[in-house]
Amino acid sequence: MENSHSQVTDFKGNLSRRFSVAPMMDWTDRHCRFFLRQLSAHTLLYTEMVTTGALLHGDSARFLRHDEAEYPLALQLGGSVPAELAACAKLAEAAGYDEVNLNVGCPSDRVQNNMIGACLMAHPTLVAECVRAMREAVSIPVTVKHRIGIDGRDSYAELRDFVGQICEAGCQSFTVHARIAILSGLSPKENREVPPLRYEVAAQIKRDFPDLEIILNGGIKTLEACQQHLQTFDGVMLGREAYHNPYLLAQVDRQLFGSDAPMLSRFEAMQSMRGYIAAHLAEGGSMHHVTRHMLGLAQGFKGARRFRQLLSVDIHKTAEPLALFDQAAQLLQGH
């Protein structure tokens, strides 16, 4: 399938990464992305990380499945064998994705054992070979998401060398999670919270590589903070905050992209999902597959607890899921 859809572009005519939602395992699936797209037309969305093994030896159609409404959309890959990553990048391009991103940031034991994720920061030459192989295989952008270091390899000189080698392989866009990853002794959850945020290290990378696109990730929670970071960086990526408080995205197009399109209310965001959910149910799917990503829509006002209960507890007891969905939506009427 040719990738002919319209894209939001930056001042250089490239795919805009001014604001994006991070790839998050078990969270940023196709249902989540379709929902987030209702709130913002311009946000760049990422898939969950998909391993090369899953794509090449599993149900690739299922892993690559998405709705055209999700564009602009990037596929994140986990892997470390250049030829396998190149083959997967080709699959991504053929499926219509706008970008392929290599995960060099995930700290979990499971992926480390397969040479995936943050452990690759110790092997910049290999990462460069992976990036070069993918770039030679596809015409869509190849990007890298990484930490500022790992335990035992956390000096700025090592980080600069890492970025320099991958840049020489042709990567022009780096998303920097401004924490080190501690590969021994911390869980993935602790790795998102325990190592301190060091935005100044990411800022130094931008100063040392002014021609590269540097996107900041880690601990960003408000659009005010986004505006501030955009004074230094080319883009910002939100993860957990965008998931737990998705209505934040409703203001992104106006505040960060200068759009004058009307902003959806929470109620309108619910209504925009009704047809999608009905189609999913008709396919034999469960409403919970979709609505589990919408629980944060009521965050911050009266009725939020009841809203969550309807869509996370009562949903498993009803024979009429759309009627229950409408009941939940009524709680957002006027908001």
Coordinates of C-alpha atoms in Angstrom, one line a residue:
M1 CA 0.0 0.0 0.0
E2 CA 1.4 3.4 -1.0
N3 CA 1.7 5.9 1.8
S4 CA -0.1 8.7 0.2
H5 CA -2.0 10.2 3.1
S6 CA -1.5 13.9 4.0
Q7 CA 1.0 14.5 6.8
V8 CA 1.6 17.3 9.2
T9 CA 5.1 18.7 8.4
D10 CA 7.6 20.9 10.1
F11 CA 9.3 24.0 8.6
K12 CA 11.7 21.7 6.7
G13 CA 8.9 19.8 5.1
N14 CA 9.6 16.8 7.2
L15 CA 7.1 14.8 9.3
S16 CA 6.4 17.0 12.3
R17 CA 7.5 15.6 15.7
R18 CA 6.8 18.8 17.5
F19 CA 4.4 16.8 19.8
S20 CA 4.1 13.1 20.0
V21 CA 2.8 10.4 22.3
A22 CA 5.3 7.8 23.4
P23 CA 5.2 4.1 22.4
M24 CA 4.0 2.3 25.5
M25 CA 3.7 -1.5 25.9
D26 CA 0.1 -2.7 26.5
W27 CA -1.2 0.8 26.1
T28 CA -0.6 2.4 22.7
D29 CA -2.4 -0.2 20.7
R30 CA -4.6 0.6 17.6
H31 CA -7.7 1.3 19.7
C32 CA -5.8 3.8 22.0
R33 CA -4.3 5.5 19.0
F34 CA -7.7 5.9 17.2
F35 CA -9.1 7.5 20.4
L36 CA -6.1 9.9 20.8
R37 CA -6.5 10.9 17.2
Q38 CA -10.0 12.1 17.9
L39 CA -8.5 14.6 20.3
S40 CA -5.6 15.9 18.1
A41 CA -5.1 15.8 14.4
H42 CA -1.4 16.8 14.5
T43 CA 0.1 14.7 17.3
L44 CA 2.5 12.1 16.0
L45 CA 1.4 8.7 17.4
Y46 CA 3.6 5.6 18.0
T47 CA 2.7 2.0 18.2
E48 CA 3.7 -0.2 21.0
M49 CA 7.2 -1.7 20.5
V50 CA 7.0 -4.7 18.1
T51 CA 10.0 -7.1 18.0
T52 CA 11.5 -8.1 14.7
G53 CA 10.8 -11.8 15.7
A54 CA 7.1 -11.1 16.2
L55 CA 6.8 -9.4 12.8
L56 CA 8.9 -11.9 10.8
H57 CA 7.7 -15.1 12.5
G58 CA 4.3 -14.2 14.0
D59 CA 1.1 -12.7 12.8
S60 CA 2.5 -9.6 11.0
A61 CA -0.9 -8.4 9.8
R62 CA -2.1 -8.2 13.3
F63 CA 0.9 -6.4 14.6
L64 CA 0.9 -3.9 11.7
R65 CA -2.9 -3.4 11.7
H66 CA -4.1 0.2 12.0
D67 CA -6.7 2.6 10.8
E68 CA -5.8 5.3 8.3
A69 CA -7.4 7.8 10.7
E70 CA -4.4 7.2 13.0
Y71 CA -1.9 9.0 10.7
P72 CA 0.6 10.5 11.2
L73 CA 1.8 7.2 12.7
A74 CA 5.2 5.6 13.5
L75 CA 6.0 2.0 14.1
Q76 CA 8.5 1.3 16.9
L77 CA 10.7 -1.8 16.4
G78 CA 12.7 -3.8 18.9
G79 CA 15.7 -5.7 17.6
S80 CA 19.4 -5.7 16.9
V81 CA 20.0 -7.7 13.7
P82 CA 20.4 -5.3 10.9
A83 CA 18.9 -7.5 8.2
E84 CA 15.9 -8.4 10.3
L85 CA 15.3 -4.7 11.1
A86 CA 15.6 -3.8 7.4
A87 CA 13.0 -6.5 6.5
C88 CA 10.6 -5.1 9.2
A89 CA 11.2 -1.6 8.1
K90 CA 10.1 -2.6 4.6
L91 CA 6.9 -4.2 6.0
A92 CA 6.2 -0.9 7.9
E93 CA 6.6 1.2 4.8
A94 CA 4.4 -1.1 2.8
A95 CA 1.7 -1.0 5.4
G96 CA 1.7 2.8 5.3
Y97 CA 3.5 3.9 8.4
D98 CA 5.1 7.4 8.3
E99 CA 8.2 6.5 10.3
V100 CA 10.2 3.6 11.7
N101 CA 11.7 4.1 15.2
L102 CA 14.3 1.8 16.8
N103 CA 13.9 1.2 20.5
V104 CA 17.2 1.8 22.4
G105 CA 15.5 2.8 25.6
C106 CA 13.5 -0.1 27.1
P107 CA 15.2 -1.5 30.2
S108 CA 13.3 -4.7 30.9
D109 CA 15.2 -8.0 31.5
R110 CA 13.1 -9.8 28.9
V111 CA 14.3 -7.5 26.1
Q112 CA 17.8 -7.3 27.3
N113 CA 18.2 -11.0 27.0
N114 CA 17.3 -10.6 23.3
M115 CA 19.6 -7.6 22.8
I116 CA 16.7 -5.2 22.5
G117 CA 16.3 -1.8 24.1
A118 CA 18.5 0.2 26.4
C119 CA 21.3 -2.4 26.5
L120 CA 22.1 -1.4 22.9
M121 CA 23.5 1.9 24.2
A122 CA 26.6 -0.2 25.1
H123 CA 26.9 -1.1 21.4
P124 CA 26.7 2.1 19.3
T125 CA 28.5 0.5 16.3
L126 CA 25.8 -2.1 16.1
V127 CA 23.0 0.4 16.4
A128 CA 24.6 2.4 13.6
E129 CA 24.7 -0.7 11.5
C130 CA 21.0 -1.3 12.2
V131 CA 20.0 2.2 11.3
R132 CA 22.1 2.1 8.1
A133 CA 20.4 -1.1 7.1
M134 CA 16.9 0.3 7.7
R135 CA 17.7 3.5 5.9
E136 CA 18.9 1.6 2.8
A137 CA 15.8 -0.5 2.8
V138 CA 13.1 2.3 3.0
S139 CA 12.4 5.8 2.0
I140 CA 10.4 6.8 5.2
P141 CA 12.4 8.3 8.1
V142 CA 14.3 6.0 10.5
T143 CA 14.6 7.4 14.0
V144 CA 16.0 6.3 17.3
K145 CA 14.6 6.6 20.9
H146 CA 17.2 6.2 23.6
R147 CA 18.2 7.0 27.1
I148 CA 21.0 9.4 28.1
G149 CA 23.0 6.4 29.3
I150 CA 23.0 3.1 31.1
D151 CA 24.7 1.9 34.3
G152 CA 28.4 1.7 33.7
R153 CA 28.1 3.8 30.6
D154 CA 26.6 7.0 31.7
S155 CA 29.2 9.7 30.9
Y156 CA 28.3 12.5 28.5
A157 CA 31.3 11.6 26.3
E158 CA 29.8 8.1 25.7
L159 CA 26.4 9.6 25.0
R160 CA 27.9 12.1 22.5
D161 CA 29.8 9.2 20.8
F162 CA 26.6 7.2 20.6
V163 CA 24.6 10.0 19.0
G164 CA 27.6 10.8 16.7
Q165 CA 27.9 7.2 15.4
I166 CA 24.2 6.9 14.7
C167 CA 24.1 10.3 13.1
E168 CA 26.9 9.2 10.7
A169 CA 24.7 6.2 9.8
G170 CA 22.1 8.6 8.5
C171 CA 19.7 9.1 11.5
Q172 CA 18.5 12.7 11.7
S173 CA 16.0 12.5 14.5
F174 CA 16.6 11.3 18.1
T175 CA 14.1 11.1 20.9
V176 CA 16.0 11.4 24.2
H177 CA 14.4 10.0 27.4
A178 CA 16.4 12.2 29.8
R179 CA 17.2 9.5 32.3
I180 CA 19.8 6.8 32.4
A181 CA 18.5 3.2 32.4
I182 CA 19.7 1.0 35.3
L183 CA 19.8 -2.4 33.7
S184 CA 20.5 -4.4 36.9
G185 CA 18.3 -4.1 40.0
L186 CA 15.5 -1.8 38.8
S187 CA 12.2 -2.8 37.3
P188 CA 11.0 -1.1 34.1
K189 CA 8.5 0.9 36.3
E190 CA 11.3 2.0 38.6
N191 CA 13.4 2.9 35.6
R192 CA 10.8 5.5 34.7
E193 CA 10.9 7.0 38.1
V194 CA 14.1 6.4 40.1
P195 CA 16.9 7.7 37.9
P196 CA 16.8 11.5 38.0
L197 CA 15.6 13.5 35.0
R198 CA 18.5 15.4 33.5
Y199 CA 17.1 17.7 30.8
E200 CA 20.4 19.6 30.7
V201 CA 22.1 16.5 29.3
A202 CA 19.6 16.3 26.4
A203 CA 20.0 20.1 25.9
Q204 CA 23.8 19.7 25.6
I205 CA 23.2 17.1 22.9
K206 CA 21.1 19.6 21.0
R207 CA 23.9 22.2 21.4
D208 CA 26.5 19.8 20.2
F209 CA 24.4 18.5 17.3
P210 CA 22.4 21.6 16.2
D211 CA 21.5 20.2 12.8
L212 CA 19.9 17.1 14.3
E213 CA 16.2 16.9 15.4
I214 CA 16.2 16.3 19.2
I215 CA 12.9 15.4 20.8
L216 CA 12.7 15.5 24.6
N217 CA 11.0 12.7 26.5
G218 CA 10.6 12.1 30.3
G219 CA 8.5 13.6 33.1
I220 CA 6.7 16.2 31.0
K221 CA 3.1 16.7 32.3
T222 CA 1.6 20.0 31.0
L223 CA 1.4 21.9 27.8
E224 CA 3.0 24.8 29.6
A225 CA 6.0 22.6 30.2
C226 CA 5.9 21.6 26.5
Q227 CA 6.0 25.3 25.4
Q228 CA 9.0 25.8 27.7
H229 CA 10.9 22.8 26.4
L230 CA 10.2 23.8 22.8
Q231 CA 12.4 26.8 23.4
T232 CA 15.3 24.4 23.5
F233 CA 14.2 21.2 21.7
D234 CA 12.6 20.5 18.3
G235 CA 9.8 18.5 19.8
V236 CA 8.4 17.0 23.0
M237 CA 7.1 13.4 23.6
L238 CA 4.6 12.7 26.4
G239 CA 4.0 9.2 27.7
R240 CA 2.1 8.3 30.8
E241 CA 0.6 11.8 31.3
A242 CA -0.9 11.6 27.8
Y243 CA -2.4 8.2 28.6
H244 CA -3.8 9.0 32.0
N245 CA -5.0 12.4 31.1
P246 CA -5.8 12.1 27.4
Y247 CA -8.0 15.3 27.3
L248 CA -4.7 17.2 27.4
L249 CA -4.4 16.3 23.7
A250 CA -7.5 18.3 22.9
Q251 CA -5.6 21.5 23.3
V252 CA -2.4 20.4 21.5
D253 CA -3.4 21.4 18.0
R254 CA -4.3 25.0 19.0
Q255 CA -1.5 25.6 21.6
L256 CA 1.4 23.8 19.9
F257 CA 0.5 23.8 16.2
G258 CA -1.4 27.1 15.8
S259 CA -4.6 25.4 14.6
D260 CA -7.8 27.2 14.7
A261 CA -9.9 24.1 14.5
P262 CA -12.6 23.8 17.2
M263 CA -11.6 21.8 20.3
L264 CA -13.7 18.7 21.0
S265 CA -15.5 18.6 24.4
R266 CA -15.1 15.5 26.5
F267 CA -18.6 14.5 25.5
E268 CA -17.9 15.0 21.8
A269 CA -14.8 12.9 22.2
M270 CA -16.9 10.1 23.6
Q271 CA -19.5 10.4 20.8
S272 CA -16.7 10.4 18.1
M273 CA -15.8 6.9 19.3
R274 CA -19.3 5.3 19.2
G275 CA -19.2 4.2 15.6
Y276 CA -15.7 2.8 16.0
I277 CA -16.8 0.8 19.0
A278 CA -19.9 -0.5 17.3
A279 CA -17.8 -1.7 14.4
H280 CA -15.4 -3.4 16.8
L281 CA -18.3 -5.1 18.5
A282 CA -19.7 -6.2 15.1
E283 CA -16.3 -7.9 14.4
G284 CA -16.7 -9.9 17.6
G285 CA -14.5 -7.7 19.7
S286 CA -15.1 -6.6 23.3
M287 CA -15.9 -2.9 24.1
H288 CA -13.3 -3.1 27.0
H289 CA -10.6 -3.4 24.3
V290 CA -11.3 0.2 23.4
T291 CA -12.8 1.8 26.5
R292 CA -9.9 0.8 28.8
H293 CA -7.9 3.5 27.0
M294 CA -10.7 6.1 27.7
L295 CA -10.9 5.9 31.5
G296 CA -8.8 9.1 31.9
L297 CA -11.2 11.2 29.8
A298 CA -13.2 12.1 32.9
Q299 CA -10.1 13.0 35.0
G300 CA -10.5 16.0 37.1
F301 CA -14.2 16.5 37.6
K302 CA -17.2 15.2 39.5
G303 CA -18.5 11.9 38.1
A304 CA -15.0 10.6 37.2
R305 CA -15.2 7.7 39.6
R306 CA -18.6 6.6 38.3
F307 CA -17.4 7.0 34.7
R308 CA -14.4 4.7 35.4
Q309 CA -16.6 2.2 37.2
L310 CA -19.0 1.9 34.3
L311 CA -16.3 1.4 31.7
S312 CA -14.0 -0.8 33.7
V313 CA -16.2 -2.9 36.1
D314 CA -19.8 -2.8 34.9
I315 CA -18.7 -3.3 31.3
H316 CA -18.0 -6.9 32.1
K317 CA -21.5 -7.5 33.4
T318 CA -23.7 -6.0 30.7
A319 CA -25.4 -7.6 27.7
E320 CA -25.8 -4.2 26.1
P321 CA -22.4 -2.5 26.0
L322 CA -23.3 0.4 23.8
A323 CA -26.2 1.3 26.1
L324 CA -23.7 1.3 29.0
F325 CA -21.3 3.4 26.8
D326 CA -24.1 6.0 26.3
Q327 CA -24.7 6.0 30.1
A328 CA -21.0 6.8 30.7
A329 CA -21.1 9.5 27.9
Q330 CA -24.0 11.2 29.6
L331 CA -21.8 11.8 32.7
L332 CA -19.6 14.0 30.4
Q333 CA -22.5 16.0 29.0
G334 CA -21.6 19.7 29.2
H335 CA -17.9 19.0 29.7

